[in-house]
Short mmCIF file of C-alpha atoms in Angstrom, two decimals:
data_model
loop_
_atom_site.label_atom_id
_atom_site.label_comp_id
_atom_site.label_asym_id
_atom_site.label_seq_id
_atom_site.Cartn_x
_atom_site.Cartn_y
_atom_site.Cartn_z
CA UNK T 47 0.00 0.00 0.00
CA UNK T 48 1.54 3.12 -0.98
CA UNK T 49 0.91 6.40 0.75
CA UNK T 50 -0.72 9.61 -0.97
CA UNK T 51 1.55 12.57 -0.68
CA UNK T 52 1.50 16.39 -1.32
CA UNK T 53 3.01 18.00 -4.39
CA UNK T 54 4.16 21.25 -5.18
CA UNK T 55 4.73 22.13 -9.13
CA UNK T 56 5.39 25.20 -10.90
CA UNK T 57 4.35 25.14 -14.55
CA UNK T 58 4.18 27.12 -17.28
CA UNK T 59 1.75 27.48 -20.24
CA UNK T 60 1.14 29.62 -23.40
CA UNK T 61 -2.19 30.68 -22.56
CA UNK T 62 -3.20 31.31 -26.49
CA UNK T 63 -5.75 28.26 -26.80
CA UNK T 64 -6.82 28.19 -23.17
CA UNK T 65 -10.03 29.19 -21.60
CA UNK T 66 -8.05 30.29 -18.74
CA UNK T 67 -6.27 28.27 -15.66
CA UNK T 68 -9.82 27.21 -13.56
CA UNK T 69 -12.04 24.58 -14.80
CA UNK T 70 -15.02 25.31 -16.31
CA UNK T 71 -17.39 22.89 -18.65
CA UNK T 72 -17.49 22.52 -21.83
CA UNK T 73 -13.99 24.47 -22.57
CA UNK T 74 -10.14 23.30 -22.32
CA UNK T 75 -8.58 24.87 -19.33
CA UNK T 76 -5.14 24.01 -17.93
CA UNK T 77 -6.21 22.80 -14.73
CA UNK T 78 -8.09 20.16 -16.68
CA UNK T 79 -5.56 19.60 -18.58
CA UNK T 80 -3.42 18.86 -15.30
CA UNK T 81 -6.47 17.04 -13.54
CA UNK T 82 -6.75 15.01 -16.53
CA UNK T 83 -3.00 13.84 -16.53
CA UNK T 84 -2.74 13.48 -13.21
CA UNK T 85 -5.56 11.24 -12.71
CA UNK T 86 -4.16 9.07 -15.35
CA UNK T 87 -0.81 8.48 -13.49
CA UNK T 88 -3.15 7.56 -10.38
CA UNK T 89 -5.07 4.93 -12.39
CA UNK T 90 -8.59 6.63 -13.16
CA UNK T 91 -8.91 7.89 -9.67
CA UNK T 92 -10.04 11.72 -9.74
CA UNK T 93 -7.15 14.50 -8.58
CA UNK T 94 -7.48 18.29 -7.82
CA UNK T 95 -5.18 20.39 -8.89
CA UNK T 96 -5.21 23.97 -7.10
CA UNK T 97 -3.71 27.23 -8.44
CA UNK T 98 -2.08 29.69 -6.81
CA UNK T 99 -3.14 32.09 -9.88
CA UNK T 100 -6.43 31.82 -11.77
CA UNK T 101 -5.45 33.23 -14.45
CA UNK T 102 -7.73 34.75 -17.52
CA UNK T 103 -8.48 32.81 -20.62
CA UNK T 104 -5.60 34.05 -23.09
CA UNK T 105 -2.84 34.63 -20.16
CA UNK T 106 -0.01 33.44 -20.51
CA UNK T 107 2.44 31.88 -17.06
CA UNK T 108 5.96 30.67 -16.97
CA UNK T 109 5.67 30.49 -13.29
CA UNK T 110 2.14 29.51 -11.95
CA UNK T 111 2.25 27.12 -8.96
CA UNK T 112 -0.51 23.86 -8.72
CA UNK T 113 -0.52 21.68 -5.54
CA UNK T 114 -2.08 18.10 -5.18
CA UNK T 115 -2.40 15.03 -3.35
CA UNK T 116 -1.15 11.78 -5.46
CA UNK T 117 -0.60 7.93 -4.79
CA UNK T 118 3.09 7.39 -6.13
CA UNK T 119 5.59 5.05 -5.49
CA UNK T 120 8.18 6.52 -7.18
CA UNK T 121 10.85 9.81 -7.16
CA UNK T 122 9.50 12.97 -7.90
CA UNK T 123 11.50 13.35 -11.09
CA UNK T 124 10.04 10.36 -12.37
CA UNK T 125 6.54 12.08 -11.92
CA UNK T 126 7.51 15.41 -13.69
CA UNK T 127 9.03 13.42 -16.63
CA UNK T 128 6.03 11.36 -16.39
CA UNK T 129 3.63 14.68 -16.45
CA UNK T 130 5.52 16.14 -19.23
CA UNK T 131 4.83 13.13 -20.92
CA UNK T 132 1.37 13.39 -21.14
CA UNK T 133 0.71 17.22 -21.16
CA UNK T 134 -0.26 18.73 -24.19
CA UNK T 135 2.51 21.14 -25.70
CA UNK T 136 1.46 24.17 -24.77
CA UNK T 137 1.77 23.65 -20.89
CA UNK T 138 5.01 22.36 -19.00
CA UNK T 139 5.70 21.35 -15.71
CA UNK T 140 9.38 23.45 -15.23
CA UNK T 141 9.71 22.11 -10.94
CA UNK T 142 8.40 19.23 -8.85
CA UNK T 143 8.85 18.61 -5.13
CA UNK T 144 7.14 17.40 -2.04
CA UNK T 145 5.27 19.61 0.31
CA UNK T 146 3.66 19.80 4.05
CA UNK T 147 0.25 18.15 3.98
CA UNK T 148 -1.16 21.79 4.27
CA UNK T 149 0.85 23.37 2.08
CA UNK T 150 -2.58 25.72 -0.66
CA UNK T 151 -0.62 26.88 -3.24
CA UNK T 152 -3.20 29.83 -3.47
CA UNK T 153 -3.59 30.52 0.70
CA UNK T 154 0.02 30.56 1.68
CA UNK T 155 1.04 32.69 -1.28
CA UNK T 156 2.23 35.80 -0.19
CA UNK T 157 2.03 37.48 -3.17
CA UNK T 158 2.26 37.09 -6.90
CA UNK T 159 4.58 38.78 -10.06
CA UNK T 160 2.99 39.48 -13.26
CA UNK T 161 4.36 40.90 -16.61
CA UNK T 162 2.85 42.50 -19.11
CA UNK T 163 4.82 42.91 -22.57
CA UNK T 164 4.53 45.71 -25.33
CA UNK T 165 5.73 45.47 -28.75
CA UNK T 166 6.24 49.14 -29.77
CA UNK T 167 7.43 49.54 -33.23
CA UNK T 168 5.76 50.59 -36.30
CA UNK T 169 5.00 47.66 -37.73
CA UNK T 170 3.48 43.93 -36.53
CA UNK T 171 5.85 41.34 -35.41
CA UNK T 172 4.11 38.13 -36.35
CA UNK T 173 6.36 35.60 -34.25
CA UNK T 174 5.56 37.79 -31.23
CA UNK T 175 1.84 38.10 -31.96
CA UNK T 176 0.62 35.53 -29.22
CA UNK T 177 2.73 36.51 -26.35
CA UNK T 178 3.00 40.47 -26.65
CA UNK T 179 0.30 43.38 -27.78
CA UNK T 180 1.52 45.15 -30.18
CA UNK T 181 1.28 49.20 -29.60
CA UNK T 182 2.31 51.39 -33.02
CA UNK T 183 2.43 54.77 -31.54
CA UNK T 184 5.57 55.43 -29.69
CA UNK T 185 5.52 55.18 -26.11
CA UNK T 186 7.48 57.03 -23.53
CA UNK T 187 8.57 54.44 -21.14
CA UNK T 188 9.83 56.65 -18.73
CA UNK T 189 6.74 58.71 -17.54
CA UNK T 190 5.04 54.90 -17.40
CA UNK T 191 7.55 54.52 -15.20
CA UNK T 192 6.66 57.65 -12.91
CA UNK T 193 3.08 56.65 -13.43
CA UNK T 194 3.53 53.54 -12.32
CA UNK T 195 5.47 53.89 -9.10
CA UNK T 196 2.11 55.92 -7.78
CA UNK T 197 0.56 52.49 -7.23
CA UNK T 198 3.23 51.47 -4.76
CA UNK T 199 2.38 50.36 -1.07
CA UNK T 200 -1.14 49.70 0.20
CA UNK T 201 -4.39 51.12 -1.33
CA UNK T 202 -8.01 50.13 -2.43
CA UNK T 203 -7.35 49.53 -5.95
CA UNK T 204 -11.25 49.56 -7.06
CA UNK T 205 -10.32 51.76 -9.72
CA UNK T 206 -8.29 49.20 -11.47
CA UNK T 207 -11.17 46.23 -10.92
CA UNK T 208 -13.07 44.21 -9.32
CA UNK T 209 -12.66 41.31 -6.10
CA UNK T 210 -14.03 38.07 -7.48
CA UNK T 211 -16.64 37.88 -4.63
CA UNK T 212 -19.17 40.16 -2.81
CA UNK T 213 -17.26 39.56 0.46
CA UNK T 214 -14.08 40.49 -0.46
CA UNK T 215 -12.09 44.06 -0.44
CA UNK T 216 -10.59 45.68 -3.04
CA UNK T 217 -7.67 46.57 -0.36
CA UNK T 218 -4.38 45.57 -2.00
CA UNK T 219 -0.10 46.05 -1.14
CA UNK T 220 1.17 46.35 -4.44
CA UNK T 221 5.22 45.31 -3.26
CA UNK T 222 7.14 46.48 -6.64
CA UNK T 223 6.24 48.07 -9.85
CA UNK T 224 8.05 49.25 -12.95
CA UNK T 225 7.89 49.68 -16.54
CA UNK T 226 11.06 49.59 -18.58
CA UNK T 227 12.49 49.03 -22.83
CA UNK T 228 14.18 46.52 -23.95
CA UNK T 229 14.75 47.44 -27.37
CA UNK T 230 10.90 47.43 -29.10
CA UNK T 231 9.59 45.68 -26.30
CA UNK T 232 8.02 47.96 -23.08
CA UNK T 233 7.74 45.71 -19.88
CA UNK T 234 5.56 46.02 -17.19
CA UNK T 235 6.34 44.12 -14.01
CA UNK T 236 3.88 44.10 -10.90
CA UNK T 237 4.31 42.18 -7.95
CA UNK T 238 1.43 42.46 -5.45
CA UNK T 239 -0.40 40.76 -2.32
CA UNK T 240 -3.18 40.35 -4.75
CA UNK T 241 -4.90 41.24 -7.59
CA UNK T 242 -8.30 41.76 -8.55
CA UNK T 243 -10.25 41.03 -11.17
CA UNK T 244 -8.49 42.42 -14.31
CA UNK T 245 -6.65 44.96 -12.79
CA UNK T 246 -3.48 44.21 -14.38
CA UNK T 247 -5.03 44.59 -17.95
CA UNK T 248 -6.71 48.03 -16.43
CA UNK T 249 -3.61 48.92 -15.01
CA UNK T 250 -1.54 48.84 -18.05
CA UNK T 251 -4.44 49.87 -19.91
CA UNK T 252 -4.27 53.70 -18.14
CA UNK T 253 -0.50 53.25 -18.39
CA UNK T 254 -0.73 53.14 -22.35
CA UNK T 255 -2.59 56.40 -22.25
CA UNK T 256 0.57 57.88 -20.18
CA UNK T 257 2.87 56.40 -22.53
CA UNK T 258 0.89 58.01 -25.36
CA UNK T 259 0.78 61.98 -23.90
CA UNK T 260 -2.57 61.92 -23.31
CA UNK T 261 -2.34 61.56 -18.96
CA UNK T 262 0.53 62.94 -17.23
CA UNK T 263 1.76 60.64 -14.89
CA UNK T 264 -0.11 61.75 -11.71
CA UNK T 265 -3.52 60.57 -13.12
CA UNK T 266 -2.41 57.14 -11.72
CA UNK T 267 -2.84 58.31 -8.36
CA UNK T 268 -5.70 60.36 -9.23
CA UNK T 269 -7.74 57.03 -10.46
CA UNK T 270 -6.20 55.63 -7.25
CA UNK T 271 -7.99 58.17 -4.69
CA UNK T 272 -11.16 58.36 -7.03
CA UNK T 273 -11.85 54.57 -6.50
CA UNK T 274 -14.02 55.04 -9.82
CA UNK T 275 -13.87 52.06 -12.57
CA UNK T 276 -15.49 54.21 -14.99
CA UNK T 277 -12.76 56.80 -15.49
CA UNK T 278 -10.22 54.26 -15.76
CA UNK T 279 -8.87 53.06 -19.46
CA UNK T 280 -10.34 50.22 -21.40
CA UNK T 281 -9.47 46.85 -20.13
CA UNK T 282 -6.70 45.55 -22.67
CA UNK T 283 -6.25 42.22 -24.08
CA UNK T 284 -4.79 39.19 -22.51
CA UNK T 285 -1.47 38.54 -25.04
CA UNK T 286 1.03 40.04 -23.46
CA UNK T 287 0.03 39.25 -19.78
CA UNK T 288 1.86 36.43 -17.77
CA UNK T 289 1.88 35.29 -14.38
CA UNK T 290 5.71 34.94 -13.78
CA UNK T 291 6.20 34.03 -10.04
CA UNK T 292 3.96 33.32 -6.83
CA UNK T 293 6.06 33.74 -3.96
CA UNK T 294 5.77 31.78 -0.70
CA UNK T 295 7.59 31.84 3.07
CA UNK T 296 10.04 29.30 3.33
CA UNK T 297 8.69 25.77 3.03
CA UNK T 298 9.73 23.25 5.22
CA UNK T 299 10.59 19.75 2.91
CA UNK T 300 8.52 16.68 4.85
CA UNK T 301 10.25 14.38 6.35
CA UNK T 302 10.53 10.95 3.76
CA UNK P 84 -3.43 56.92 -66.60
CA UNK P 85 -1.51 55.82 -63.87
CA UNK P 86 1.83 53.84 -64.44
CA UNK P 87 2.10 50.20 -63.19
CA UNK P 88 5.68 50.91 -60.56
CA UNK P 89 7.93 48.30 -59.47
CA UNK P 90 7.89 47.32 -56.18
CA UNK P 91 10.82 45.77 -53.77
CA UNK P 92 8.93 44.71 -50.19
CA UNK P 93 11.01 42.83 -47.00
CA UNK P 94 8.23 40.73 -45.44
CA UNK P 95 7.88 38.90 -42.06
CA UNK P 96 6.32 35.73 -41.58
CA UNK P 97 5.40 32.87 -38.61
CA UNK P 98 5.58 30.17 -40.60
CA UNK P 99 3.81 27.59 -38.59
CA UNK P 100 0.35 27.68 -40.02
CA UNK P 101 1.66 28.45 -43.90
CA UNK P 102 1.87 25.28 -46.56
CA UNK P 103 5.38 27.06 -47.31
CA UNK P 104 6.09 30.54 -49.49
CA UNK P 105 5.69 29.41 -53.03
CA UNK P 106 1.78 29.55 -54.35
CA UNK P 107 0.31 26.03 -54.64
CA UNK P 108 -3.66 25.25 -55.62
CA UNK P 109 -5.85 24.58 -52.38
CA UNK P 110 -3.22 24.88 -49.42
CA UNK P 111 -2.55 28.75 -47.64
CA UNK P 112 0.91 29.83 -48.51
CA UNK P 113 2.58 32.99 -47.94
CA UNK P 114 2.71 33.77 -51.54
CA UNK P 115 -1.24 33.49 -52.18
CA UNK P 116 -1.88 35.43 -49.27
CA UNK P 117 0.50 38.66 -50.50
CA UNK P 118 -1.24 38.48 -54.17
CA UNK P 119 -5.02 38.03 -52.94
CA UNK P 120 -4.05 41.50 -51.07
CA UNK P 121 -1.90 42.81 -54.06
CA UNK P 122 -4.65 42.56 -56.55
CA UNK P 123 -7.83 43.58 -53.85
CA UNK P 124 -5.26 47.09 -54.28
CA UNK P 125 -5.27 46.81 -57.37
CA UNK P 126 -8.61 46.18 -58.23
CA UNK P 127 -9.08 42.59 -58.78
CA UNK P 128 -6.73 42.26 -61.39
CA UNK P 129 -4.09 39.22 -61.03
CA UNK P 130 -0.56 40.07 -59.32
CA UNK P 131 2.29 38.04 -59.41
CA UNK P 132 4.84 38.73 -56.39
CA UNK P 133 8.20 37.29 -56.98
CA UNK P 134 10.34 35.45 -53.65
CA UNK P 135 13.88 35.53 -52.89
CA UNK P 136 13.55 32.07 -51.47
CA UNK P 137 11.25 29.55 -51.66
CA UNK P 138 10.61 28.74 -47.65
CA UNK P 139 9.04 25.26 -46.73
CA UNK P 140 6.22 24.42 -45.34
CA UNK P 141 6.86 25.91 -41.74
CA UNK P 142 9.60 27.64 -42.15
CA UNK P 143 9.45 31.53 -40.63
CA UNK P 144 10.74 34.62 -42.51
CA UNK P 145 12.09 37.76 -40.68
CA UNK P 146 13.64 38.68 -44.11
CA UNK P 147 12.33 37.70 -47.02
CA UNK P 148 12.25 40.33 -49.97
CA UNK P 149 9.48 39.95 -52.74
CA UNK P 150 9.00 42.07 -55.81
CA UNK P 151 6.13 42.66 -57.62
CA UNK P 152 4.11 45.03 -60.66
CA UNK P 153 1.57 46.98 -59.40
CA UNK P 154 -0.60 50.07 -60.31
CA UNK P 155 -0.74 52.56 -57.40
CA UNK P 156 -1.22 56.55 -57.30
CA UNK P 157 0.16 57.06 -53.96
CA UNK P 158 3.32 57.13 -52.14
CA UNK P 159 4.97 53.84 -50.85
CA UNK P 160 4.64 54.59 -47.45
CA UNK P 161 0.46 54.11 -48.01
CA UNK P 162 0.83 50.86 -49.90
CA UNK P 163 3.01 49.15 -47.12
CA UNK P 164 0.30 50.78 -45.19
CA UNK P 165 -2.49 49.39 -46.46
CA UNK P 166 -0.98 45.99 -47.27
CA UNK P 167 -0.40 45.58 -43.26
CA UNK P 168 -4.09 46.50 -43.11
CA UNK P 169 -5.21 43.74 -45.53
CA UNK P 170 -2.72 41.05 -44.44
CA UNK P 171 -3.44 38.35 -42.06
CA UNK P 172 -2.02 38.69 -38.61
CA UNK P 173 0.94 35.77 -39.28
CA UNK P 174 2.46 37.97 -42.14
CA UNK P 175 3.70 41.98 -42.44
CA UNK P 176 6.00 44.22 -45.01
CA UNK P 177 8.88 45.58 -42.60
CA UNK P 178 9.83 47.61 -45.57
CA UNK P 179 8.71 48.58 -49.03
CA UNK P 180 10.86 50.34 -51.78
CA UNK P 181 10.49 51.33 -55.55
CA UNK P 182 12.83 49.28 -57.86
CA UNK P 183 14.00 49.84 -60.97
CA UNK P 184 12.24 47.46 -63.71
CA UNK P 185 14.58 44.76 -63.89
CA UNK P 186 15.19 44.06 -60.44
CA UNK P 187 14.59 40.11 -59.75
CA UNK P 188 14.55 39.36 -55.76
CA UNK P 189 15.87 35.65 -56.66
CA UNK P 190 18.11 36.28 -59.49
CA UNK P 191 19.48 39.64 -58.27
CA UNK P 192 20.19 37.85 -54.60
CA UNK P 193 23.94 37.28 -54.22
CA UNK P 194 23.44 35.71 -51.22
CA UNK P 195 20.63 34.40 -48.37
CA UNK P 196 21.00 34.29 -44.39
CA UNK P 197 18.71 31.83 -42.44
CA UNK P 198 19.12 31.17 -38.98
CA UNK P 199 17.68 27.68 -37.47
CA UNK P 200 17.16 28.21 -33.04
CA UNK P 201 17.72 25.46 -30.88
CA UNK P 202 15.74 25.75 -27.28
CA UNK P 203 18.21 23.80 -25.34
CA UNK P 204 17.20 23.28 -21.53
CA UNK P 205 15.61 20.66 -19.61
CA UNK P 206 12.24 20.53 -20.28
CA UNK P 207 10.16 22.70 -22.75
CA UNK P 208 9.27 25.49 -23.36
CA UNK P 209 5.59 26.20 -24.41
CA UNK P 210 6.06 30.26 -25.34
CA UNK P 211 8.78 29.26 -27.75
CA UNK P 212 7.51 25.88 -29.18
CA UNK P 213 6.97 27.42 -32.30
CA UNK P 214 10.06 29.17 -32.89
CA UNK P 215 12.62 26.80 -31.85
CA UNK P 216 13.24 23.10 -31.74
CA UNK P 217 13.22 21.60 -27.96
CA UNK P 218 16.47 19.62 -27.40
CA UNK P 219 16.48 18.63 -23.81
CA UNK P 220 20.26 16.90 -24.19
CA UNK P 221 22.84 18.99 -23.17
CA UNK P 222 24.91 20.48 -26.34
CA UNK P 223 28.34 21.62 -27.15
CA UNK P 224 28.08 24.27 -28.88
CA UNK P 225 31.35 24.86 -29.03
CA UNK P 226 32.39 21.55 -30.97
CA UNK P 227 28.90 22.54 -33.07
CA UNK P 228 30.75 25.66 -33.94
CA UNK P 229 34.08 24.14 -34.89
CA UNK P 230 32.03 21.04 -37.10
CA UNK P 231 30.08 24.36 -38.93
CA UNK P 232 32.99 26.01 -40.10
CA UNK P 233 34.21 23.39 -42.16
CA UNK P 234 31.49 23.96 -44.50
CA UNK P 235 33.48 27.88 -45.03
CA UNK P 236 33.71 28.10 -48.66
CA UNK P 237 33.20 26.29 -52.47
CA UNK P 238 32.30 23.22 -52.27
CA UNK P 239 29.70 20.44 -53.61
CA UNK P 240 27.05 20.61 -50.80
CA UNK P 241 25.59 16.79 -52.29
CA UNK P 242 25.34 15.41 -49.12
CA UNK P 243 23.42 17.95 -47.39
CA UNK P 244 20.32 18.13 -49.71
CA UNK P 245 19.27 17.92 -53.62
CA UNK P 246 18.70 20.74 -56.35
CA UNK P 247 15.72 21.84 -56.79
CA UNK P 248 15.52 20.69 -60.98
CA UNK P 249 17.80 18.21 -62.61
CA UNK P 250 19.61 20.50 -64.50
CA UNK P 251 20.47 22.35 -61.42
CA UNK P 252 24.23 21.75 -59.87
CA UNK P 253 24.60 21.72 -56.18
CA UNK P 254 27.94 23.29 -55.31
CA UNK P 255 27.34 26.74 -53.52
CA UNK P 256 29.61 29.31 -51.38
CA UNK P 257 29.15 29.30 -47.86
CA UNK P 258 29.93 32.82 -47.11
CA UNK P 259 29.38 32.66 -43.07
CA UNK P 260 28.68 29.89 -40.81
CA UNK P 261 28.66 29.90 -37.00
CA UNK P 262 26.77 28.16 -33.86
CA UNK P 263 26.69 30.72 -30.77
CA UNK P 264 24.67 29.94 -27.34
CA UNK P 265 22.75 32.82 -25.74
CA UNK P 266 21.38 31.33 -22.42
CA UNK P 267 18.59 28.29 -22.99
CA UNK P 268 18.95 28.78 -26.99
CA UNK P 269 21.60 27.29 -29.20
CA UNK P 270 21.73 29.34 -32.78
CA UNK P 271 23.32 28.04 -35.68
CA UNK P 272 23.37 30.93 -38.25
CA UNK P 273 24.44 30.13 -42.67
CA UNK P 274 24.69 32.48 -45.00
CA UNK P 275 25.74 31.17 -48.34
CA UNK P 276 24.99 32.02 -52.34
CA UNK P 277 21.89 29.65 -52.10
CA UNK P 278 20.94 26.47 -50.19
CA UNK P 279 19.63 23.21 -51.87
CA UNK P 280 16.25 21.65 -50.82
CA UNK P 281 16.39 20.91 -47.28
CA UNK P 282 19.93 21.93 -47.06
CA UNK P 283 19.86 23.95 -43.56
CA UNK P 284 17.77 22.01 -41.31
CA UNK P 285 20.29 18.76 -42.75
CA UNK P 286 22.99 20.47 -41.95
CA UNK P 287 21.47 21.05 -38.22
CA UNK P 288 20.76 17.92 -38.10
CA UNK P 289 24.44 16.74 -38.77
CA UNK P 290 25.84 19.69 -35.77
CA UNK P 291 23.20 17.90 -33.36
CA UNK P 292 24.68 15.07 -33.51
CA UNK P 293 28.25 16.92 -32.68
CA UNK P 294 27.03 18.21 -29.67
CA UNK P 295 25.68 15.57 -28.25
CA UNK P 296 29.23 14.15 -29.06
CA UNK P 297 27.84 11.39 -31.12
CA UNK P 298 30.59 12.62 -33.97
CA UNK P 299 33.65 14.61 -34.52
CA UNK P 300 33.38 18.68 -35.91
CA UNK P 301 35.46 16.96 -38.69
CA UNK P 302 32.99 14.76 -39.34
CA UNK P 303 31.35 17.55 -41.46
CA UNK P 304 34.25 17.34 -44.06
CA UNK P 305 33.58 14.05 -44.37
CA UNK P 306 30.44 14.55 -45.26
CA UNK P 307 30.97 17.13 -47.59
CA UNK P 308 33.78 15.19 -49.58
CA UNK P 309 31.46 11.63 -49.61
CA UNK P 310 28.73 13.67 -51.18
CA UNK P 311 26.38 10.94 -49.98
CA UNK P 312 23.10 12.09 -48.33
CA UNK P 313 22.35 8.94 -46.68
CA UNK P 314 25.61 9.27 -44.39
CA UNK P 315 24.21 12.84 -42.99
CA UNK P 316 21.92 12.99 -40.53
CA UNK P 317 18.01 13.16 -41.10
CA UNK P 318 16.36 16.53 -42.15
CA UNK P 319 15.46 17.88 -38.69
CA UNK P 320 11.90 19.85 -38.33
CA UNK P 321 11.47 23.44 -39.57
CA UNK P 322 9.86 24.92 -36.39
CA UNK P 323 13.58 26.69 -36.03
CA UNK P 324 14.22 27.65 -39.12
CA UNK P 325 14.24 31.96 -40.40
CA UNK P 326 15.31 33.05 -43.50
CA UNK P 327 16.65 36.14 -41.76
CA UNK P 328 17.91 38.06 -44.49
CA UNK P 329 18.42 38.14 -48.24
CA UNK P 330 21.92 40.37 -50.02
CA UNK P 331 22.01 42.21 -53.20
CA UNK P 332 24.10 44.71 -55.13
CA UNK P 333 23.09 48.16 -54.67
CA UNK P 334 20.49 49.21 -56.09
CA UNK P 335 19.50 52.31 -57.71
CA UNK P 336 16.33 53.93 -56.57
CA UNK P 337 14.26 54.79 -60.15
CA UNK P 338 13.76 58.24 -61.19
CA UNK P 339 10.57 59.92 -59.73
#
């Protein structure tokens, strides 16, 4: 009889042909993809896969973080290389290990790091098309930048979106935030307790109008103080979003 | 009466969901595509746009130059304009130029670039899977580099691919030939006068094998005397594979 243990895995995914990370009927998602897999290495037997992330259909992650409970008998590389196996190729399983039995990838994270990419340059760049958005108009990175950095520390952030359920706040520490070029592509990086519901499309969405000349850098923190969705830019699309880390405090490996 | 101009155009491509460059009855190929949205500028009437090199089926363009004959009033800059416009989102002119009449982008080419990307890590990488070729042994790119360079020069390329018609020899000048690393990714980059059928990805093929230190780097000399194309590796996929850029003389710009 072999014992069920806890797993920690940090994957990665183009999010191009997904419905998103979370489950959903009817529509492929990559947490059915994983539950699918999963179950398969378990004999039939159903798995649940959490997220630390649930990200939007059409975002990208190179480092969302799953954890479930499997019957395995054997190493932990053998089950990534196993996974990889059977995943479809647009998601990856990049780390494996054992966790504490009440180690929730989604609870215990204390915050998350998400990038959003730009392609500025005056024409399309076809092999970028599915993991950037591509902006023709030049954009001045550095009063981004200054727009940005408003957003830093703690503040209701209901300008920027919406909590995924009545009873939650819209209260948010945003850690670190910047926006910088490399070459024709503008990043944005923001690394935050939370986020709500779209914010970092809105976000970067108000930033583009910044970029652009037409909002001087303040108007971040006027949004901010107004706490009003409707004066806030358009929601942009998903293609150049990804969820690149979820950070947790120091986990303690389980005993073998 | 306007006059029917002569065109020069550098076009990008993501070759991944294109039946190749060159125009064939009931597949999508790059070429169709360019003269459907040619002649819609045009009228209706039938274009014929000319390639420097006729890509494979999956094989991506950063640099491809195609000319064509075309009746238009305005100014260049509105023609690469509105062919973006028209184009589907996997193809785009990076540049557009008047020619003089007898300018032919495969005849006048002294010489074509193509680059072929190796994604060289552990496991793989969905973001990239269609740009690169996943290799999850570890390479030496080094000895890859040393093998490459004995292709420098004249010589009867037989064993690394066929001519395209009977009539057609198949020695060619290699002009430049390197393998670099740049992190995860492993790039081997050829330029030469032309490349036979399947010429590049055999010649990848052949370096794969040197660094995985399955062969010598002299083991490409080998090759190249024996002449025989069932000693040399098999033809490797084209998910890597760019035709980066294509050379010509200088060319005069036409009188206005």
């Amino acid at each position: 009889m072999i014992n069920q243990e806890h797993y920690k895995a940090t994957i990665e995914y183009d999010g191009t042909d997904f419905y998103g990370f979370q489950i959903q009927p009817g529509v492929r998602t990559v947490q059915s993809e994983l539950e699918t897999v999963l179950s398969t290495l378990q004999g039939g037997a159903p798995v649940r896969a959490r997220g630390a992330g649930r990200t939007d259909r059409g975002v990208h992650a190179t480092g969302q973080v799953v954890d479930f409970h499997l019957y395995w008998q054997k190493h932990e590389a053998a089950l990534q290389r196993s996974m990889n196996a059977l995943l479809p190729e647009d998601v990856v399983v990049h780390a494996l290990s054992r966790v504490p039995a009440e180690f929730h990838s989604r609870y215990d994270a204390l915050s998350r790091t998400y990038q959003y990419t730009l392609y500025n340059a005056p024409y399309r760049h076809p092999l970028l098309r599915r993991s950037t958005l591509y902006v023709p108009f030049p954009l001045d990175e550095a009063a981004m930048d200054e727009g940005v950095r408003q957003l830093h520390g703690e503040h209701d952030f209901a300008a920027f979106g919406r909590a995924t359920t009545d009873s939650e706040n819209t209260v948010r520490t945003m850690i670190s935030c910047r926006v910088w070029r490399e070459g024709a592509l503008v990043k944005v990086e923001l690394q935050a307790t939370g986020f709500l519901f779209r914010m970092v499309r809105s976000i970067v969405g108000c930033l583009l109008l910044i970029g652009r000349s037409e909002q001087l850098p303040a108007w971040m923190e006027e949004l901010l103080v107004s706490g009003n969705r409707q004066l806030a830019a358009t929601v942009i699309p998903p293609t150049g979003l990804c969820l690149i880390d979820v950070h947790y405090p120091h986990l303690q490996t389980p005993l073998s």
